[in-house]
Amino acid sequence: MCVSAQYKSICILRLSAIGDVCHAVAAVQAIQAAHPHAKITWVLGKVEAMLLSGLAGVEFIIFDKKQGSAAYKQLKSAFKGRRFDVLLHMQVALRANLAARCIPAKVKIGFDKYRSKEFHSLFVNRKIETQQSPHVLEGFQNFARAIGVNCGSPSWVMPYSEQDERSARDLLSECGKVFVIAAAASKAERNWLPERYAKLAEHAHAKGFDVVLTGGPTDLERTLADDILRHTTFPVLNLVGKTNLKVLLCVLKQAKLVLAPDTGPAHMAVTVATPVIGLYAHSNPTRTGPYLYLDYVVEVYHKNLLKQKNKTAEQLPWGTRVKGAELMSQISIEEVTTMFDHVITTEGL
């Protein structure tokens, strides 16, 4: 479906997560370029709003899932007396589907039937075109295409202030060529082994990089950082728990290279054009990997999918995950070191 009409009001519904909203920004900014007179409103999560606040030309309505049923009441109240020309419903989770009920719009566009779940199709009246094995970002681009936008290669203008950049520069003031390890994903099973992070850090240090650990203030992230540091024999700058999301974005922007598992900062780095080496075991990197740097992924997903399901990714529902608490241990230090050397050569670092 492609609609070429000009729109006066467009609502985006994508609540989470950090990586996904980074993907969505590229589509939203493509929409802004194609419909410069449209008022754009984005319903998103509280944490995600901390990263995207100040995004030019976008009104944000925060949906705080921790408030339970009160969050839906607040959403209805926020949109009382308003009606959008179109809602782009970019999330299939039931929580988001229920939120879509609270958003008044003439047209509600959702995912195609192959990606629809948790009753998603009941909350929309039109669907995007079906895609063959798309990356998450490409799925969001199809929402833009559904309202007449010609999407090419994605680009981003992320919101951060001069103060955010100064804060990042101050934190990195004693660093030269920065290599960031954003070690922690939201689930421990998606993290690489601390001793291997440390070994790769040692390799980067020998190549002339200053190594920086980044992450949030959770116990999981602090513990992983401490474990990595226990295995290192040279100075590593530990910024875990010491930055907000915007300052972290600026740290990633100033870095020359980032190493990360399946986690939001990998995609944040992509938005500021910093190369990423992604480490993947549980989810398909072709679908969820760092979009501009998929050639730099080190993965054991496909072999484990074949082992567990006896089928390839193309033979299974797109996005099928593999299970196992020890899968990331199958990614060897030798594979990642080889990729590191390849990337610094390719990128001229």
Tab-separated table of C-alpha atoms in Angstrom, residues 140-298:
chain	number	residue	atom	x	y	z
A	140	PHE	CA	9.980	0.722	9.748
A	141	GLN	CA	10.913	2.157	6.370
A	142	ASN	CA	7.909	0.354	4.893
A	143	PHE	CA	5.642	2.358	7.201
A	144	ALA	CA	7.105	5.505	5.668
A	145	ARG	CA	6.597	4.083	2.189
A	146	ALA	CA	2.965	3.387	3.081
A	147	ILE	CA	2.399	7.147	3.251
A	148	GLY	CA	4.264	7.974	0.070
A	149	VAL	CA	7.838	8.360	1.305
A	150	ASN	CA	10.671	7.263	-0.961
A	151	CYS	CA	13.115	5.679	1.489
A	152	GLY	CA	16.701	5.246	0.447
A	153	SER	CA	19.744	4.617	2.591
A	154	PRO	CA	18.895	5.566	6.180
A	155	SER	CA	20.362	8.632	7.841
A	156	TRP	CA	20.015	10.162	11.288
A	157	VAL	CA	20.171	13.547	12.962
A	158	MET	CA	20.155	12.605	16.627
A	159	PRO	CA	19.290	15.118	19.354
A	160	TYR	CA	22.058	16.091	21.746
A	161	SER	CA	23.326	19.415	23.066
A	162	GLU	CA	26.709	21.120	23.121
A	163	GLN	CA	26.762	20.395	26.839
A	164	ASP	CA	26.256	16.675	26.144
A	165	GLU	CA	29.244	16.773	23.787
A	166	ARG	CA	31.347	18.705	26.293
A	167	SER	CA	30.502	16.189	28.997
A	168	ALA	CA	31.605	13.354	26.736
A	169	ARG	CA	34.810	15.155	25.812
A	170	ASP	CA	35.557	15.770	29.485
A	171	LEU	CA	35.072	12.097	30.295
A	172	LEU	CA	37.397	11.136	27.440
A	173	SER	CA	39.866	13.971	27.971
A	174	GLU	CA	42.791	11.677	28.714
A	175	CYS	CA	41.984	9.288	25.878
A	176	GLY	CA	43.359	9.280	22.369
A	177	LYS	CA	41.924	6.751	19.920
A	178	VAL	CA	38.872	5.382	21.734
A	179	PHE	CA	37.611	1.807	21.548
A	180	VAL	CA	34.314	1.400	23.406
A	181	ILE	CA	33.158	-1.905	24.828
A	182	ALA	CA	29.406	-1.680	25.535
A	183	ALA	CA	29.502	-5.077	27.166
A	184	ALA	CA	26.030	-5.674	28.602
A	185	ALA	CA	22.768	-6.600	26.923
A	186	SER	CA	19.458	-6.550	28.772
A	187	LYS	CA	19.775	-10.275	29.522
A	188	ALA	CA	22.927	-11.859	30.902
A	189	GLU	CA	22.783	-14.787	28.484
A	190	ARG	CA	23.380	-12.375	25.574
A	191	ASN	CA	26.664	-11.152	27.052
A	192	TRP	CA	30.074	-12.390	25.998
A	193	LEU	CA	32.436	-13.767	28.629
A	194	PRO	CA	34.215	-11.112	30.745
A	195	GLU	CA	37.634	-12.701	30.288
A	196	ARG	CA	37.173	-12.582	26.523
A	197	TYR	CA	36.095	-8.953	26.593
A	198	ALA	CA	39.286	-8.324	28.576
A	199	LYS	CA	41.413	-10.266	26.097
A	200	LEU	CA	40.001	-8.278	23.196
A	201	ALA	CA	40.557	-5.071	25.168
A	202	GLU	CA	44.200	-6.094	25.621
A	203	HIS	CA	44.492	-6.653	21.863
A	204	ALA	CA	42.976	-3.234	21.147
A	205	HIS	CA	45.314	-1.604	23.672
A	206	ALA	CA	48.302	-3.193	21.917
A	207	LYS	CA	47.022	-1.701	18.657
A	208	GLY	CA	47.092	1.795	20.130
A	209	PHE	CA	43.506	2.207	21.346
A	210	ASP	CA	42.352	3.536	24.692
A	211	VAL	CA	39.683	1.175	25.997
A	212	VAL	CA	36.470	2.523	27.509
A	213	LEU	CA	33.708	0.500	29.169
A	214	THR	CA	30.183	1.924	28.934
A	215	GLY	CA	26.828	0.874	30.334
A	216	GLY	CA	23.993	1.770	32.620
A	217	PRO	CA	23.721	1.730	36.420
A	218	THR	CA	22.131	-1.718	36.835
A	219	ASP	CA	23.726	-4.384	39.007
A	220	LEU	CA	24.157	-6.623	35.959
A	221	GLU	CA	26.133	-3.963	34.081
A	222	ARG	CA	28.274	-2.943	37.044
A	223	THR	CA	29.093	-6.557	37.897
A	224	LEU	CA	30.052	-7.375	34.314
A	225	ALA	CA	32.300	-4.302	34.153
A	226	ASP	CA	33.986	-5.290	37.422
A	227	ASP	CA	34.537	-8.809	36.101
A	228	ILE	CA	36.128	-7.455	32.924
A	229	LEU	CA	38.400	-5.124	34.871
A	230	ARG	CA	39.569	-7.999	37.083
A	231	HIS	CA	40.954	-9.647	33.961
A	232	THR	CA	42.775	-6.576	32.613
A	233	THR	CA	46.371	-5.571	33.344
A	234	PHE	CA	46.350	-2.035	31.893
A	235	PRO	CA	44.273	1.115	32.545
A	236	VAL	CA	40.679	0.932	31.280
A	237	LEU	CA	38.292	3.880	31.607
A	238	ASN	CA	35.145	2.600	33.307
A	239	LEU	CA	32.135	4.816	32.490
A	240	VAL	CA	29.510	2.237	33.477
A	241	GLY	CA	26.766	4.063	35.359
A	242	LYS	CA	28.430	7.453	34.810
A	243	THR	CA	26.562	8.778	31.760
A	244	ASN	CA	22.990	9.477	30.794
A	245	LEU	CA	21.825	8.296	27.380
A	246	LYS	CA	22.624	11.519	25.546
A	247	VAL	CA	26.148	11.732	26.951
A	248	LEU	CA	26.601	8.045	26.129
A	249	LEU	CA	25.536	8.824	22.560
A	250	CYS	CA	28.228	11.502	22.390
A	251	VAL	CA	30.826	9.118	23.854
A	252	LEU	CA	29.923	6.627	21.121
A	253	LYS	CA	30.166	9.413	18.542
A	254	GLN	CA	33.694	10.275	19.647
A	255	ALA	CA	34.796	6.635	19.631
A	256	LYS	CA	36.564	5.135	16.646
A	257	LEU	CA	35.050	1.666	17.112
A	258	VAL	CA	32.486	-0.078	19.330
A	259	LEU	CA	32.183	-3.709	20.409
A	260	ALA	CA	28.754	-4.784	21.660
A	261	PRO	CA	26.411	-7.747	21.922
A	262	ASP	CA	22.702	-7.471	20.998
A	263	THR	CA	22.078	-4.223	22.897
A	264	GLY	CA	20.812	-0.682	22.356
A	265	PRO	CA	24.184	1.136	22.358
A	266	ALA	CA	25.213	-0.838	19.271
A	267	HIS	CA	22.397	0.854	17.361
A	268	MET	CA	23.050	4.212	19.011
A	269	ALA	CA	26.588	4.001	17.622
A	270	VAL	CA	25.213	3.353	14.135
A	271	THR	CA	23.174	6.581	14.279
A	272	VAL	CA	26.365	8.596	14.825
A	273	ALA	CA	28.354	6.688	12.165
A	274	THR	CA	30.698	4.846	14.514
A	275	PRO	CA	31.576	1.332	13.268
A	276	VAL	CA	30.299	-1.544	15.395
A	277	ILE	CA	31.466	-5.113	15.839
A	278	GLY	CA	28.317	-6.968	16.887
A	279	LEU	CA	28.327	-10.257	18.798
A	280	TYR	CA	25.203	-12.363	18.196
A	281	ALA	CA	24.030	-15.800	19.292
A	282	HIS	CA	20.316	-15.711	20.158
A	283	SER	CA	18.779	-13.471	17.505
A	284	ASN	CA	19.333	-13.194	13.777
A	285	PRO	CA	21.796	-10.358	13.122
A	286	THR	CA	20.397	-9.984	9.617
A	287	ARG	CA	17.204	-8.842	11.327
A	288	THR	CA	18.495	-7.055	14.437
A	289	GLY	CA	22.194	-6.366	13.895
A	290	PRO	CA	23.910	-2.934	13.662
A	291	TYR	CA	22.403	-1.924	10.326
A	292	LEU	CA	25.270	-0.172	8.549
A	293	TYR	CA	27.857	-2.627	9.870
A	294	LEU	CA	26.311	-6.061	9.380
A	295	ASP	CA	29.505	-7.207	7.661
A	296	TYR	CA	31.302	-6.717	10.982
A	297	VAL	CA	29.092	-9.101	12.972
A	298	VAL	CA	30.541	-12.208	14.600
